[in-house]
XYZ file of N, CA and C in Angstrom:
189
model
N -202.938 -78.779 133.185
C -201.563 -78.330 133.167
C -200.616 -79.499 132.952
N -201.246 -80.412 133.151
C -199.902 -81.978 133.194
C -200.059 -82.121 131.527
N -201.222 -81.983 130.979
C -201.058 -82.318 129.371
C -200.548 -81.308 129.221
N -200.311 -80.341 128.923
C -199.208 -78.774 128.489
C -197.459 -79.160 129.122
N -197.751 -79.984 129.735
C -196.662 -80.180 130.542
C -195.425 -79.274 131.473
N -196.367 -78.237 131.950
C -195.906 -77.378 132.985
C -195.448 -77.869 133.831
N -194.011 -77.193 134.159
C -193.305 -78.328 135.643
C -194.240 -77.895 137.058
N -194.315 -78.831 137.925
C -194.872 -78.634 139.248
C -194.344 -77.214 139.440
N -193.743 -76.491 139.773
C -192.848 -74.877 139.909
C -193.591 -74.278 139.959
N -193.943 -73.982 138.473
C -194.950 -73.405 137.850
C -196.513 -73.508 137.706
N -197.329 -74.220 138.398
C -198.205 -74.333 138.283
C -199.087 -73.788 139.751
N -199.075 -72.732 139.326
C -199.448 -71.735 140.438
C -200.619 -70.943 139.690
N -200.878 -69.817 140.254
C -202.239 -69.307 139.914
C -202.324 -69.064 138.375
N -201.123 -68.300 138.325
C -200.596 -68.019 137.021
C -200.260 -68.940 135.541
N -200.354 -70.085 136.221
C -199.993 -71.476 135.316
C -200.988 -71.308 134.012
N -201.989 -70.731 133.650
C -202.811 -70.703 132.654
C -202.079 -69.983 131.648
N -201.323 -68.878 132.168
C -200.912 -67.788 131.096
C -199.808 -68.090 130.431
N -198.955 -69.119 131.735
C -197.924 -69.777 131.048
C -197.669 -71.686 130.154
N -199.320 -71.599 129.797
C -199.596 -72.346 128.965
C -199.884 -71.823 127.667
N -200.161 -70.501 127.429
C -200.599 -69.682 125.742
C -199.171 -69.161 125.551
N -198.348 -68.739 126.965
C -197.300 -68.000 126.476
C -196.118 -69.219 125.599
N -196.211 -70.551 126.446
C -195.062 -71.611 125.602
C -195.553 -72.090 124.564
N -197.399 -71.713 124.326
C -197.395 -72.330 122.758
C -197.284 -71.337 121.634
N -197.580 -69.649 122.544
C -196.353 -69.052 121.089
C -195.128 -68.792 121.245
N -194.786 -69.261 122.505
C -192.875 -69.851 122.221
C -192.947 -70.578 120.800
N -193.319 -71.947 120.717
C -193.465 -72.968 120.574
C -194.044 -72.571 118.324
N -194.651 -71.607 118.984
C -195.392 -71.250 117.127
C -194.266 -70.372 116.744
N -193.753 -69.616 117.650
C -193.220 -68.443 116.656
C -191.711 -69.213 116.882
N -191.181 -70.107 116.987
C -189.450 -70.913 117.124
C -188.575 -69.900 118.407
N -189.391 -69.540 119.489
C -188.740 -69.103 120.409
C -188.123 -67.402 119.900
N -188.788 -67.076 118.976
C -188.670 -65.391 119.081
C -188.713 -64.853 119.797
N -187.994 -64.148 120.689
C -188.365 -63.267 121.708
C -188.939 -62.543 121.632
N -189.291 -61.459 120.188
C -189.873 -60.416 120.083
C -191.191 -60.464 119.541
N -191.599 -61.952 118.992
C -193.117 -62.402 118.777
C -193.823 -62.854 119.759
N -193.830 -62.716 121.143
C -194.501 -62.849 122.427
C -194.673 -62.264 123.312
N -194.403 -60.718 122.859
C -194.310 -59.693 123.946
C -195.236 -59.473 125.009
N -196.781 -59.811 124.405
C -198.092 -59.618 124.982
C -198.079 -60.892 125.985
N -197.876 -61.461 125.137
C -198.626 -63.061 126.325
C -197.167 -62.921 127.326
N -195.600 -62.661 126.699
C -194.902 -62.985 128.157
C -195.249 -61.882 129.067
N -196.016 -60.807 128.645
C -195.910 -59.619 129.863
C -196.785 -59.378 130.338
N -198.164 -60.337 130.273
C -199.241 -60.790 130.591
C -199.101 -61.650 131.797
N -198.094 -62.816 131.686
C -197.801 -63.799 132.467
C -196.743 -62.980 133.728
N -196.005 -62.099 132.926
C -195.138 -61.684 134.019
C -195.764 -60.684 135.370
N -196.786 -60.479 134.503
C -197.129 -59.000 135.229
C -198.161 -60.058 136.303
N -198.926 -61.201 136.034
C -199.509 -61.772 137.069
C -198.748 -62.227 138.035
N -197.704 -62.799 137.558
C -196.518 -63.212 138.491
C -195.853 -62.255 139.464
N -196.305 -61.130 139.053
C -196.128 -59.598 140.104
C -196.865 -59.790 141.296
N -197.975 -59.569 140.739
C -199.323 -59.589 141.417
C -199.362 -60.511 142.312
N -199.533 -61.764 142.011
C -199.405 -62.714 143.145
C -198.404 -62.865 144.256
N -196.882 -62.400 143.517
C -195.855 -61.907 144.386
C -196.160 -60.570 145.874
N -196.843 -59.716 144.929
C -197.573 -58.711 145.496
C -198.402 -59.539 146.620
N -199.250 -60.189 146.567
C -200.052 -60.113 146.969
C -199.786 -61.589 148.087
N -198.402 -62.792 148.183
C -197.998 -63.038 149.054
C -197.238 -62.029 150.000
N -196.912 -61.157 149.622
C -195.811 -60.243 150.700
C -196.989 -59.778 151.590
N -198.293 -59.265 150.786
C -199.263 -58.506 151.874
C -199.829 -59.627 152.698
N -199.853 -60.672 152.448
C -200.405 -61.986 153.397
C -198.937 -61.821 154.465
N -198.016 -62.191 154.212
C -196.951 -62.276 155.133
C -197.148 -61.070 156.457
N -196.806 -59.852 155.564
C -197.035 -58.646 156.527
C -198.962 -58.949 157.718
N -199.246 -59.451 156.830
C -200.355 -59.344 157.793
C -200.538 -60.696 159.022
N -199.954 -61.677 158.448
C -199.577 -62.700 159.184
C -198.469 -62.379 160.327
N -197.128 -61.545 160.426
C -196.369 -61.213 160.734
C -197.495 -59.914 162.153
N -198.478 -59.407 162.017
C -199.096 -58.252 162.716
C -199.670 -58.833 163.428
N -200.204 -59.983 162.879
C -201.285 -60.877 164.007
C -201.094 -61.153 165.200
């Protein structure tokens, strides 16, 4: 991830997806509408993991 040069932020579980998604930023000149797959690929993991800190919290929070 340091050669792709992902900021520390970002380099979370998800950091893989948002290494294919900035190199077709990067191919298509920042089209928004030529990356639909890979950004909603990346976004939708970024759910998930969101998802899936809240259920750690709640369960941390019961303990």
């Amino acid at each position: 991830m340091a050669a792709a040069m992902i900021p520390l932020a970002f380099r979370d579980k998800c950091g893989h997806l948002l290494i294919d998604l900035n190199k077709c930023r990067r191919e298509k000149n920042f089209k928004p509408w030529e990356c639909g797959h890979e950004r909603h690929t990346y976004e939708e993991c970024e759910y998930y993991a969101w998802m899936d800190r809240c259920d750690a919290k709640k369960k941390n929070a019961t303990a």
